[in-house]
Amino acid sequence: MECEIKDFFANPENFYGKEVTISGWIRTVRDSKTFGFLEINDGSFFKNVQVVFDDKLENFEKICKLTIASTVSVTGDFVKTENAKQAFEIHANKVEILGEADSDYPLQKKRHSFEYLRTIAHLRPRTNTFSAIFRIRSVAAFAIHEYFQNNGYVYVHTPIITCADCEGSAEMFKLTTMNLREPLPVDEEGKTDFSQDLFGKETYITGSGQLHGETFAAAFRKIYTFGPTLRSENSNTKTHANEFWMIEPEISFCDLEQLMDIEEDCLKYIVQKVMERCPEEIDFCDQFIEKGLKEKLNKLLNSSFVRIDHKEAIDILKKADRTWEFEPEYGEDLAKEHEKYITEYFNGPVFVKNWPKDIKSYYMKLNPDGKTVAAVDLEVPGAGEIMGGSQREDDLEKLQKVMKERGMKEDQIYWYMDLRRYGTNVHAGFGLGFERLLMYLTGMENIRDVIPYPRTPNNCDF
Amino acid sequence: MECEIKDFFANPENFYGKEVTISGWIRTVRDSKTFGFLEINDGSFFKNVQVVFDDKLENFEKICKLTIASTVSVTGDFVKTENAKQAFEIHANKVEILGEADSDYPLQKKRHSFEYLRTIAHLRPRTNTFSAIFRIRSVAAFAIHEYFQNNGYVYVHTPIITCADCEGSAEMFKLTTMNLREPLPVDEEGKTDFSQDLFGKETYITGSGQLHGETFAAAFRKIYTFGPTLRSENSNTKTHANEFWMIEPEISFCDLEQLMDIEEDCLKYIVQKVMERCPEEIDFCDQFIEKGLKEKLNKLLNSSFVRIDHKEAIDILKKADRTWEFEPEYGEDLAKEHEKYITEYFNGPVFVKNWPKDIKSYYMKLNPDGKTVAAVDLEVPGAGEIMGGSQREDDLEKLQKVMKERGMKEDQIYWYMDLRRYGTNVHAGFGLGFERLLMYLTGMENIRDVIPYPRTPNNCDF
């Protein structure tokens, strides 16, 4: 019976006394004169299964010399063990060698630094750490889809190619089919002739699907996006990558308070499902990546998120008996140290809402005070801002006014303005950076270690 | 009680005799002197709910003059109707006008051509057709995630930015942060100085995640990707777009026969779930988009897919008593007319396998005959090729040989070659074009009508 190791761990009693066959990669080989042990991982589960083999096998000598990472197919009896770390093992009746690995395999049985493992990104998912991280990544992604689909949201694939320069092209990659190895074609005035490019004009990769998402929320009421986002920032930090994934829900007939309800519910759902479905991986992260991870996550599940105005946050910071690197100010953004203090002050996640309008985006709903916008950032202990959202300005004239003040061109996003002309409504949405969430869920400190193949300035290997 | 229309349709008995509140967009307004009807859609469901209002409401006159697409909040009694099209309606006690739409709303109550609707892509999801199409798109996407997650696959986000030019840059977009409005920077030899670009070298958008996917299949056994794919082909057809979504599963310890089992199982699962979860939308498509759609889908569910060699397919085509635009040949690809004939010949889906090696990709497994590769295309009635897959060449030397023959550079994908050095195994994978699947599921004939904001040559609007 061809089996997967995950099924052994899920229901060992189904297999006791039976002959089973598994195929997988060798993690370790140990042998005495007449018998030996193989630790085999078949990719289906975080843990390995132990195979006992002895010199009754005709290829005993060959098995003893097997290199790490070699592939084998093992047929043997599934046996209950007593007083062993694992409740079961396989007593091999046959070990078929499928593919012998070269002996210079870079992942020998020792600890490697995360920095080194980044240089072998194609092999690192075979380590315990990255096996845990990338399985959690997959399970978290699915939990996100589940949350929104179960709650009646429509998944929208917003385009990543755009010609609208409304975000300011500084942060956007340019996309072209022109030959960049040769001088660019020019028109009669000597300017680059973009009519020769595939789309006939300058083209970018968008850094957000929000505006397009809003158009679909005006049809389906509740929508979400979940896709890759490319930003061309030249910043080399632990929390920046040029390619990352983002979730952007938009909800019609929804105000800021309702938005916070959704954000809290959504985050708790994801944390809950990852803890339920990846117990081995979370245990591993708790033990080796971030001590106290499980306690942190459980605390989040059992807390009710505090909601305070930006002004109240500054009040608290100003009253704090400590010195700041950056002095907190009413009209300004929160620095990392401020975010940290606020979550520690409330000993849990905090929604900071109603921000000074000048430091927030043009599309955010102006509050009746004329000074703040209905925006909200969710700050969580240990990770800072994890979600950012707002009510959107649903009043056409107010939106036009702020765009004019900021020197923006309305005609490039006439279709976005149309939403305020045809069926405007109180609506809101938020963005969730998937990698930041993963860092929070696993305790990993560098964004490069939660992305399969990270892209950062001057680094596009693999 | 604030409600969503989808809940009325799911369980009307929960609401009879109760007062309910809904918020939504007006689809139609009709009135007599003393009463009137509103058809309201709130985005949660394909169908509208009818609201009856009368002149006891203080704003009766205003309601009668409401424009299409205006937003309202209606509170009223949920009432069972007799002999009406719908089993229920709402008798309004209050109609609050939230946002009046301009009267030049482009979607008035008449049929519009798909061509016209593409010019108002931001409003077309509010029509019945595109409401159906894009909800099916969302439900199908989730069914795909469900299928793979339930079967133990790990979802991998492969990078879309790449520096490896292994696919041939002709089909790949170039990505840059250099200023394209000015002459490009050059080095001492007068060549473009890519060291000034963000990644320090020429960068592309990859057209497939397969190679990276294989590296993760060598760790997690079964993986899948699902993300946007950009290809820069300059082709203006009904089935080509420059941005589309693709699913690429890779499975270790899996041969061609097992791959076909998975493909068949996967496709049936998606079709089944879409039919179960979008009955109204599929009914609509069956009635207005493709007559016989439901019969076609049901037939697929109940059929066992035929499996024939490419050579057998050509035998059948050559024996056919008809003339061809393109004569079928043993060493060549199948034309659209051939695909159509084969699916009609077998009256159902057909796997065509073991293709001539010269017309297939370098990474496909060479068969023992030395002439064919273990590749398989799934042809379905009405849509032609919908999935393409293969066993991958797991023998390092054979892979090196074919790459050399094709003039490919090994060093750019040394990490891909490493998979054959460290733990090679019989493995396979396939690609599923999401839009082609959607065209099959809905009957839509133009790829531009199953993508929220399609990007095609010279068209990057919105």
Short mmCIF file of C-alpha atoms in Angstrom, two decimals, chain B:
data_model
loop_
_atom_site.label_atom_id
_atom_site.label_comp_id
_atom_site.label_asym_id
_atom_site.label_seq_id
_atom_site.Cartn_x
_atom_site.Cartn_y
_atom_site.Cartn_z
CA MET B 1 -32.44 43.62 11.21
CA GLU B 2 -29.75 44.48 8.59
CA CYS B 3 -29.79 41.66 6.03
CA GLU B 4 -28.16 40.52 2.81
CA ILE B 5 -30.33 39.43 -0.08
CA LYS B 6 -28.49 36.11 -0.47
CA ASP B 7 -29.89 35.05 2.92
CA PHE B 8 -33.47 35.72 1.77
CA PHE B 9 -32.96 33.31 -1.12
CA ALA B 10 -31.14 30.73 0.95
CA ASN B 11 -33.72 30.56 3.76
CA PRO B 12 -36.79 32.74 3.13
CA GLU B 13 -38.72 31.03 5.94
CA ASN B 14 -36.33 32.65 8.43
CA PHE B 15 -37.64 36.06 7.45
CA TYR B 16 -41.40 35.77 6.80
CA GLY B 17 -43.37 38.16 8.96
CA LYS B 18 -40.28 39.99 10.14
CA GLU B 19 -39.11 43.51 9.53
CA VAL B 20 -35.87 43.57 7.59
CA THR B 21 -33.43 46.23 6.40
CA ILE B 22 -31.37 46.01 3.22
CA SER B 23 -28.95 48.39 1.55
CA GLY B 24 -28.30 48.19 -2.16
CA TRP B 25 -28.40 49.61 -5.66
CA ILE B 26 -31.57 50.28 -7.60
CA ARG B 27 -31.84 48.24 -10.77
CA THR B 28 -35.34 49.42 -11.81
CA VAL B 29 -38.08 51.77 -10.56
CA ARG B 30 -41.70 51.55 -11.68
CA ASP B 31 -44.60 53.47 -10.21
CA SER B 32 -48.33 54.08 -10.46
CA LYS B 33 -49.99 57.03 -8.80
CA THR B 34 -50.17 55.62 -5.32
CA PHE B 35 -47.56 52.87 -5.19
CA GLY B 36 -44.46 51.58 -6.93
CA PHE B 37 -41.82 48.85 -7.19
CA LEU B 38 -38.09 48.93 -6.74
CA GLU B 39 -35.83 46.12 -7.89
CA ILE B 40 -32.84 46.19 -5.60
CA ASN B 41 -29.57 44.33 -5.84
CA ASP B 42 -27.18 44.45 -2.91
CA GLY B 43 -24.29 42.62 -4.53
CA SER B 44 -24.55 39.60 -2.25
CA PHE B 45 -26.54 37.54 -4.75
CA PHE B 46 -27.16 37.19 -8.45
CA LYS B 47 -30.85 38.03 -8.16
CA ASN B 48 -32.66 41.20 -7.05
CA VAL B 49 -35.35 41.56 -4.44
CA GLN B 50 -38.55 43.42 -5.18
CA VAL B 51 -39.61 46.23 -2.84
CA VAL B 52 -43.17 47.55 -2.87
CA PHE B 53 -43.62 51.11 -1.66
CA ASP B 54 -46.64 53.38 -1.49
CA ASP B 55 -47.64 56.97 -0.95
CA LYS B 56 -47.88 56.57 2.79
CA LEU B 57 -44.10 57.09 2.76
CA GLU B 58 -43.30 60.77 3.26
CA ASN B 59 -40.70 60.72 0.47
CA PHE B 60 -42.93 58.81 -2.00
CA GLU B 61 -42.48 61.36 -4.79
CA LYS B 62 -38.73 61.34 -4.43
CA ILE B 63 -38.55 57.56 -4.52
CA CYS B 64 -40.57 57.48 -7.74
CA LYS B 65 -37.99 59.74 -9.37
CA LEU B 66 -34.95 57.74 -8.23
CA THR B 67 -32.36 57.08 -10.92
CA ILE B 68 -30.96 53.66 -11.73
CA ALA B 69 -27.83 52.79 -9.69
CA SER B 70 -28.85 55.04 -6.80
CA THR B 71 -28.20 53.55 -3.38
CA VAL B 72 -30.96 53.15 -0.80
CA SER B 73 -31.56 51.58 2.55
CA VAL B 74 -34.98 49.96 2.78
CA THR B 75 -36.72 48.84 5.95
CA GLY B 76 -39.92 46.86 5.54
CA ASP B 77 -41.89 43.72 6.12
CA PHE B 78 -40.68 40.51 4.50
CA VAL B 79 -43.78 39.06 2.90
CA LYS B 80 -44.58 35.78 1.18
CA THR B 81 -46.08 36.32 -2.29
CA GLU B 82 -48.53 34.08 -4.11
CA ASN B 83 -48.23 33.24 -7.81
CA ALA B 84 -45.36 35.66 -8.30
CA LYS B 85 -42.00 35.04 -9.94
CA GLN B 86 -40.31 35.43 -6.60
CA ALA B 87 -41.61 33.75 -3.45
CA PHE B 88 -41.24 36.94 -1.42
CA GLU B 89 -41.04 40.71 -1.50
CA ILE B 90 -40.49 43.56 0.91
CA HIS B 91 -43.25 46.00 1.80
CA ALA B 92 -41.39 49.18 2.59
CA ASN B 93 -41.97 51.05 5.81
CA LYS B 94 -39.07 53.36 5.12
CA VAL B 95 -36.86 54.07 2.10
CA GLU B 96 -33.77 56.07 2.93
CA ILE B 97 -31.99 57.54 -0.07
CA LEU B 98 -28.23 57.16 0.45
CA GLY B 99 -26.78 58.32 -2.84
CA GLU B 100 -28.55 59.53 -5.94
CA ALA B 101 -26.90 58.45 -9.17
CA ASP B 102 -26.41 60.87 -12.04
CA SER B 103 -29.06 60.33 -14.68
CA ASP B 104 -26.52 59.64 -17.44
CA TYR B 105 -25.68 56.23 -15.92
CA PRO B 106 -24.48 54.18 -18.89
CA LEU B 107 -26.21 50.93 -17.89
CA GLN B 108 -29.82 51.64 -18.62
CA LYS B 109 -32.35 48.80 -18.86
CA LYS B 110 -31.44 47.37 -22.26
CA ARG B 111 -29.06 44.86 -23.76
CA HIS B 112 -25.55 46.12 -24.39
CA SER B 113 -22.95 44.41 -26.57
CA PHE B 114 -19.95 42.82 -24.89
CA GLU B 115 -17.76 45.16 -26.96
CA TYR B 116 -19.49 48.21 -25.51
CA LEU B 117 -19.37 46.81 -21.99
CA ARG B 118 -15.60 46.44 -22.27
CA THR B 119 -15.43 50.23 -22.58
CA ILE B 120 -17.11 50.51 -19.18
CA ALA B 121 -15.26 47.68 -17.48
CA HIS B 122 -15.64 49.45 -14.14
CA LEU B 123 -19.44 49.22 -14.36
CA ARG B 124 -20.00 45.95 -16.24
CA PRO B 125 -19.85 43.69 -13.12
CA ARG B 126 -23.20 45.31 -12.27
CA THR B 127 -24.85 43.63 -15.28
CA ASN B 128 -26.36 40.15 -15.01
CA THR B 129 -23.84 38.66 -17.40
CA PHE B 130 -20.73 39.94 -15.69
CA SER B 131 -22.15 39.45 -12.24
CA ALA B 132 -22.44 35.77 -13.20
CA ILE B 133 -19.03 35.58 -14.87
CA PHE B 134 -17.05 37.20 -12.08
CA ARG B 135 -18.79 35.34 -9.29
CA ILE B 136 -18.04 32.10 -11.11
CA ARG B 137 -14.45 33.29 -11.45
CA SER B 138 -14.23 33.73 -7.69
CA VAL B 139 -15.93 30.44 -6.86
CA ALA B 140 -13.79 28.52 -9.35
CA ALA B 141 -10.60 30.06 -7.93
CA PHE B 142 -11.56 28.97 -4.44
CA ALA B 143 -12.52 25.48 -5.60
CA ILE B 144 -9.02 25.16 -7.05
CA HIS B 145 -7.43 26.13 -3.75
CA GLU B 146 -9.75 23.75 -1.94
CA TYR B 147 -8.93 20.87 -4.23
CA PHE B 148 -5.20 21.18 -3.75
CA GLN B 149 -5.26 22.01 -0.04
CA ASN B 150 -7.64 19.15 0.72
CA ASN B 151 -5.30 16.81 -1.11
CA GLY B 152 -2.21 17.83 0.81
CA TYR B 153 -0.59 20.22 -1.67
CA VAL B 154 1.41 23.21 -0.48
CA TYR B 155 0.58 26.55 -2.14
CA VAL B 156 3.79 28.22 -3.30
CA HIS B 157 4.16 31.84 -4.33
CA THR B 158 6.83 31.60 -7.01
CA PRO B 159 8.48 34.90 -7.93
CA ILE B 160 7.35 36.84 -10.97
CA ILE B 161 10.48 38.97 -11.17
CA THR B 162 13.39 37.06 -12.70
CA CYS B 163 16.83 37.67 -14.10
CA ALA B 164 17.07 34.27 -15.76
CA ASP B 165 16.43 34.52 -19.44
CA CYS B 166 15.88 30.79 -19.87
CA GLU B 167 12.48 31.04 -21.50
CA GLY B 168 13.81 33.33 -24.19
CA SER B 169 13.22 36.98 -23.48
CA ALA B 170 11.10 37.40 -26.61
CA GLU B 171 8.00 36.37 -24.68
CA MET B 172 8.96 38.16 -21.49
CA PHE B 173 8.27 41.70 -20.41
CA LYS B 174 11.27 43.70 -19.25
CA LEU B 175 11.07 45.34 -15.87
CA THR B 176 13.10 48.37 -14.93
CA THR B 177 13.39 51.32 -12.60
CA MET B 178 15.44 53.30 -15.11
CA ASN B 179 13.92 56.47 -16.52
CA LEU B 180 12.63 55.53 -19.96
CA ARG B 181 11.78 59.11 -20.88
CA GLU B 182 15.47 59.91 -21.08
CA PRO B 183 18.29 58.16 -22.96
CA LEU B 184 19.38 55.07 -21.03
CA PRO B 185 22.62 55.23 -19.00
CA VAL B 186 25.57 53.64 -20.79
CA ASP B 187 28.86 52.15 -19.60
CA GLU B 188 32.34 52.82 -20.95
CA GLU B 189 31.73 50.59 -23.95
CA GLY B 190 28.55 52.44 -24.83
CA LYS B 191 26.31 49.56 -23.74
CA THR B 192 23.28 50.05 -21.51
CA ASP B 193 24.47 50.17 -17.92
CA PHE B 194 22.11 47.81 -16.12
CA SER B 195 24.16 48.10 -12.95
CA GLN B 196 22.15 51.29 -12.39
CA ASP B 197 18.89 49.34 -12.42
CA LEU B 198 17.31 48.22 -9.13
CA PHE B 199 18.51 44.63 -9.33
CA GLY B 200 21.83 45.54 -10.90
CA LYS B 201 21.12 43.55 -14.06
CA GLU B 202 18.54 42.97 -16.76
CA THR B 203 15.26 41.92 -15.24
CA TYR B 204 12.18 40.25 -16.68
CA ILE B 205 8.74 39.11 -15.66
CA THR B 206 8.63 35.35 -15.78
CA GLY B 207 6.01 33.57 -17.86
CA SER B 208 5.84 30.47 -15.69
CA GLY B 209 6.51 29.35 -12.13
CA GLN B 210 7.17 25.74 -13.05
CA LEU B 211 10.92 25.58 -12.50
CA HIS B 212 10.67 27.22 -9.10
CA GLY B 213 7.65 25.05 -8.36
CA GLU B 214 9.71 21.93 -8.94
CA THR B 215 12.20 23.01 -6.28
CA PHE B 216 9.39 23.12 -3.73
CA ALA B 217 7.91 19.81 -4.91
CA ALA B 218 11.33 18.34 -4.05
CA ALA B 219 10.66 19.41 -0.45
CA PHE B 220 6.87 19.21 0.00
CA ARG B 221 6.14 16.40 -2.49
CA LYS B 222 2.99 18.06 -3.86
CA ILE B 223 2.76 21.77 -4.50
CA TYR B 224 0.77 24.18 -6.65
CA THR B 225 1.10 27.76 -7.75
CA PHE B 226 -1.78 30.09 -8.57
CA GLY B 227 -0.92 33.59 -9.62
CA PRO B 228 -0.83 36.11 -12.42
CA THR B 229 1.30 35.45 -15.47
CA LEU B 230 2.51 38.12 -17.87
CA ARG B 231 3.43 37.34 -21.45
CA SER B 232 4.36 39.97 -23.94
CA GLU B 233 3.08 38.30 -27.13
CA ASN B 234 1.78 40.80 -29.62
CA SER B 235 -1.26 38.77 -30.58
CA ASN B 236 -4.77 40.05 -30.78
CA THR B 237 -7.01 37.00 -30.66
CA LYS B 238 -10.02 35.92 -28.63
CA THR B 239 -7.89 33.61 -26.53
CA HIS B 240 -4.80 35.72 -25.80
CA ALA B 241 -4.27 38.29 -23.09
CA ASN B 242 -0.98 39.72 -21.87
CA GLU B 243 -1.97 39.23 -18.23
CA PHE B 244 -3.76 36.10 -17.09
CA TRP B 245 -3.79 33.69 -14.15
CA MET B 246 -2.36 30.23 -14.17
CA ILE B 247 -2.26 27.20 -11.87
CA GLU B 248 0.87 25.05 -11.97
CA PRO B 249 0.92 21.93 -9.76
CA GLU B 250 4.07 19.80 -9.43
CA ILE B 251 4.08 16.35 -7.90
CA SER B 252 7.04 14.24 -6.82
CA PHE B 253 6.99 10.46 -7.15
CA CYS B 254 4.38 10.77 -9.88
CA ASP B 255 4.45 9.43 -13.44
CA LEU B 256 2.41 10.37 -16.48
CA GLU B 257 -0.47 7.99 -15.78
CA GLN B 258 -0.80 9.25 -12.20
CA LEU B 259 -0.63 12.83 -13.50
CA MET B 260 -3.61 12.20 -15.77
CA ASP B 261 -5.55 10.78 -12.83
CA ILE B 262 -4.89 13.99 -10.93
CA GLU B 263 -5.80 16.25 -13.85
CA GLU B 264 -9.09 14.47 -14.41
CA ASP B 265 -9.94 14.47 -10.71
CA CYS B 266 -9.05 18.15 -10.37
CA LEU B 267 -11.08 19.32 -13.36
CA LYS B 268 -14.13 17.36 -12.27
CA TYR B 269 -13.87 18.79 -8.76
CA ILE B 270 -13.83 22.36 -10.06
CA VAL B 271 -16.77 21.79 -12.43
CA GLN B 272 -18.74 20.07 -9.68
CA LYS B 273 -18.19 22.82 -7.12
CA VAL B 274 -19.01 25.64 -9.52
CA MET B 275 -22.26 23.92 -10.50
CA GLU B 276 -23.15 23.33 -6.85
CA ARG B 277 -22.27 26.80 -5.62
CA CYS B 278 -23.36 28.97 -8.57
CA PRO B 279 -26.62 27.38 -9.73
CA GLU B 280 -28.24 30.71 -10.67
CA GLU B 281 -25.15 31.89 -12.54
CA ILE B 282 -24.74 28.62 -14.44
CA ASP B 283 -28.46 28.64 -15.33
CA PHE B 284 -28.05 32.16 -16.66
CA CYS B 285 -25.00 31.21 -18.75
CA ASP B 286 -26.81 28.12 -20.03
CA GLN B 287 -29.74 30.29 -21.11
CA PHE B 288 -27.99 33.38 -22.45
CA ILE B 289 -24.32 32.61 -23.16
CA GLU B 290 -23.99 29.00 -24.34
CA LYS B 291 -27.06 26.90 -24.93
CA GLY B 292 -26.39 23.41 -23.65
CA LEU B 293 -23.69 24.52 -21.19
CA LYS B 294 -25.11 22.51 -18.30
CA GLU B 295 -25.44 19.41 -20.41
CA LYS B 296 -21.82 19.81 -21.52
CA LEU B 297 -20.61 20.17 -17.93
CA ASN B 298 -22.70 17.29 -16.65
CA LYS B 299 -21.40 15.08 -19.43
CA LEU B 300 -17.84 15.90 -18.43
CA LEU B 301 -18.58 14.96 -14.82
CA ASN B 302 -19.98 11.60 -15.88
CA SER B 303 -17.37 10.68 -18.44
CA SER B 304 -14.12 8.83 -18.06
CA PHE B 305 -11.47 10.69 -20.04
CA VAL B 306 -9.99 8.75 -22.96
CA ARG B 307 -6.17 8.42 -23.09
CA ILE B 308 -4.46 8.05 -26.47
CA ASP B 309 -0.98 8.54 -27.82
CA HIS B 310 -0.26 11.45 -30.14
CA LYS B 311 0.45 8.86 -32.83
CA GLU B 312 -3.00 7.30 -32.42
CA ALA B 313 -4.57 10.74 -32.65
CA ILE B 314 -2.81 11.36 -35.96
CA ASP B 315 -3.89 7.89 -37.19
CA ILE B 316 -7.50 8.80 -36.47
CA LEU B 317 -7.18 12.20 -38.12
CA LYS B 318 -5.56 10.77 -41.22
CA LYS B 319 -8.34 8.18 -41.58
CA ALA B 320 -11.05 10.84 -41.23
CA ASP B 321 -13.20 11.25 -44.30
CA ARG B 322 -12.78 15.01 -44.62
CA THR B 323 -10.38 17.66 -45.83
CA TRP B 324 -8.22 19.67 -43.46
CA GLU B 325 -6.99 23.20 -43.56
CA PHE B 326 -3.81 21.86 -41.95
CA GLU B 327 -2.91 18.29 -42.88
CA PRO B 328 -2.30 16.20 -39.71
CA GLU B 329 1.30 14.93 -39.46
CA TYR B 330 3.00 12.53 -37.04
CA GLY B 331 5.76 14.90 -36.07
CA GLU B 332 3.58 17.93 -35.61
CA ASP B 333 1.29 19.74 -33.24
CA LEU B 334 -2.48 19.45 -33.39
CA ALA B 335 -4.36 22.34 -34.99
CA LYS B 336 -7.63 23.64 -33.54
CA GLU B 337 -9.60 21.67 -36.16
CA HIS B 338 -7.78 18.48 -35.14
CA GLU B 339 -8.48 19.01 -31.45
CA LYS B 340 -12.13 19.55 -32.26
CA TYR B 341 -12.34 16.39 -34.37
CA ILE B 342 -10.69 14.24 -31.72
CA THR B 343 -13.04 15.34 -28.93
CA GLU B 344 -16.02 14.83 -31.23
CA TYR B 345 -14.70 11.44 -32.31
CA PHE B 346 -14.58 10.27 -28.70
CA ASN B 347 -17.57 12.38 -27.72
CA GLY B 348 -15.82 13.69 -24.59
CA PRO B 349 -12.53 14.82 -23.07
CA VAL B 350 -9.36 13.20 -24.43
CA PHE B 351 -5.83 13.05 -23.05
CA VAL B 352 -3.33 13.10 -25.93
CA LYS B 353 0.01 11.82 -24.65
CA ASN B 354 3.55 10.91 -25.69
CA TRP B 355 4.27 13.75 -28.08
CA PRO B 356 7.11 14.07 -30.60
CA LYS B 357 10.04 15.47 -28.62
CA ASP B 358 10.99 18.17 -31.09
CA ILE B 359 7.77 20.14 -30.69
CA LYS B 360 7.82 20.03 -26.89
CA SER B 361 9.85 21.67 -24.13
CA TYR B 362 13.37 20.73 -23.09
CA TYR B 363 12.38 19.78 -19.55
CA MET B 364 9.99 17.00 -20.57
CA LYS B 365 10.94 13.39 -19.88
CA LEU B 366 12.35 11.54 -22.87
CA ASN B 367 10.55 8.23 -23.41
CA PRO B 368 12.50 4.97 -23.92
CA ASP B 369 11.75 5.18 -27.66
CA GLY B 370 14.08 8.19 -27.86
CA LYS B 371 11.57 9.96 -30.08
CA THR B 372 8.71 11.03 -27.86
CA VAL B 373 8.39 12.75 -24.50
CA ALA B 374 6.05 11.90 -21.63
CA ALA B 375 3.86 14.95 -22.20
CA VAL B 376 0.08 15.13 -22.16
CA ASP B 377 -2.48 17.67 -23.32
CA LEU B 378 -6.08 17.47 -22.20
CA GLU B 379 -8.52 18.34 -24.98
CA VAL B 380 -12.13 19.07 -24.04
CA PRO B 381 -15.14 19.44 -26.35
CA GLY B 382 -15.76 23.06 -27.23
CA ALA B 383 -12.57 24.52 -25.76
CA GLY B 384 -9.68 22.44 -27.11
CA GLU B 385 -6.57 22.17 -24.97
CA ILE B 386 -7.31 23.14 -21.38
CA MET B 387 -4.41 21.55 -19.46
CA GLY B 388 -0.88 20.76 -20.55
CA GLY B 389 1.48 18.67 -18.51
CA SER B 390 4.38 16.28 -18.53
CA GLN B 391 6.71 14.13 -16.57
CA ARG B 392 9.88 16.16 -16.07
CA GLU B 393 13.29 14.89 -17.18
CA ASP B 394 14.76 13.55 -13.93
CA ASP B 395 18.01 12.28 -15.46
CA LEU B 396 20.70 14.97 -15.19
CA GLU B 397 22.69 13.81 -18.20
CA LYS B 398 19.69 13.59 -20.48
CA LEU B 399 18.56 17.02 -19.38
CA GLN B 400 22.03 18.46 -20.00
CA LYS B 401 22.13 16.86 -23.43
CA VAL B 402 18.84 18.31 -24.62
CA MET B 403 19.67 21.74 -23.23
CA LYS B 404 22.96 21.70 -25.08
CA GLU B 405 21.20 20.66 -28.30
CA ARG B 406 18.86 23.60 -27.90
CA GLY B 407 21.65 26.04 -27.14
CA MET B 408 20.54 26.71 -23.58
CA LYS B 409 22.82 27.82 -20.79
CA GLU B 410 22.90 25.53 -17.81
CA ASP B 411 24.46 27.98 -15.39
CA GLN B 412 21.45 30.29 -15.39
CA ILE B 413 19.37 27.50 -13.88
CA TYR B 414 22.04 25.58 -11.97
CA TRP B 415 19.54 25.37 -9.12
CA TYR B 416 17.10 23.55 -11.39
CA MET B 417 19.83 21.12 -12.40
CA ASP B 418 20.60 20.61 -8.69
CA LEU B 419 17.23 18.91 -8.26
CA ARG B 420 18.62 16.08 -10.41
CA ARG B 421 21.81 15.98 -8.34
CA TYR B 422 20.22 15.89 -4.92
CA GLY B 423 17.22 13.62 -4.57
CA THR B 424 16.01 13.17 -8.10
CA ASN B 425 12.76 11.30 -8.58
CA VAL B 426 10.07 10.59 -11.14
CA HIS B 427 7.95 13.71 -11.03
CA ALA B 428 5.37 15.50 -13.11
CA GLY B 429 3.26 18.60 -13.29
CA PHE B 430 0.78 20.48 -15.39
CA GLY B 431 -0.41 23.96 -16.19
CA LEU B 432 -4.01 25.07 -16.17
CA GLY B 433 -4.84 28.41 -17.78
CA PHE B 434 -7.45 29.88 -15.48
CA GLU B 435 -9.14 32.04 -18.13
CA ARG B 436 -9.40 29.19 -20.59
CA LEU B 437 -11.06 27.15 -17.86
CA LEU B 438 -13.49 30.02 -17.20
CA MET B 439 -14.38 30.28 -20.87
CA TYR B 440 -15.16 26.57 -20.78
CA LEU B 441 -17.19 26.90 -17.56
CA THR B 442 -19.26 29.88 -18.70
CA GLY B 443 -19.39 29.63 -22.48
CA MET B 444 -17.85 33.09 -22.93
CA GLU B 445 -15.99 33.25 -26.24
CA ASN B 446 -13.59 36.12 -25.66
CA ILE B 447 -10.92 36.06 -22.97
CA ARG B 448 -11.48 39.82 -22.49
CA ASP B 449 -14.88 38.95 -21.01
CA VAL B 450 -13.66 36.69 -18.23
CA ILE B 451 -10.93 39.02 -16.91
CA PRO B 452 -11.91 42.00 -14.72
CA TYR B 453 -9.59 44.43 -16.52
CA PRO B 454 -8.07 42.71 -19.56
CA ARG B 455 -4.67 43.78 -20.90
CA THR B 456 -4.09 43.15 -24.59
CA PRO B 457 -1.77 44.77 -27.16
CA ASN B 458 -2.45 48.50 -27.32
CA ASN B 459 -5.08 48.18 -24.60
CA CYS B 460 -4.27 48.96 -21.02
CA ASP B 461 -7.31 51.05 -20.13
CA PHE B 462 -8.48 51.53 -16.56
#
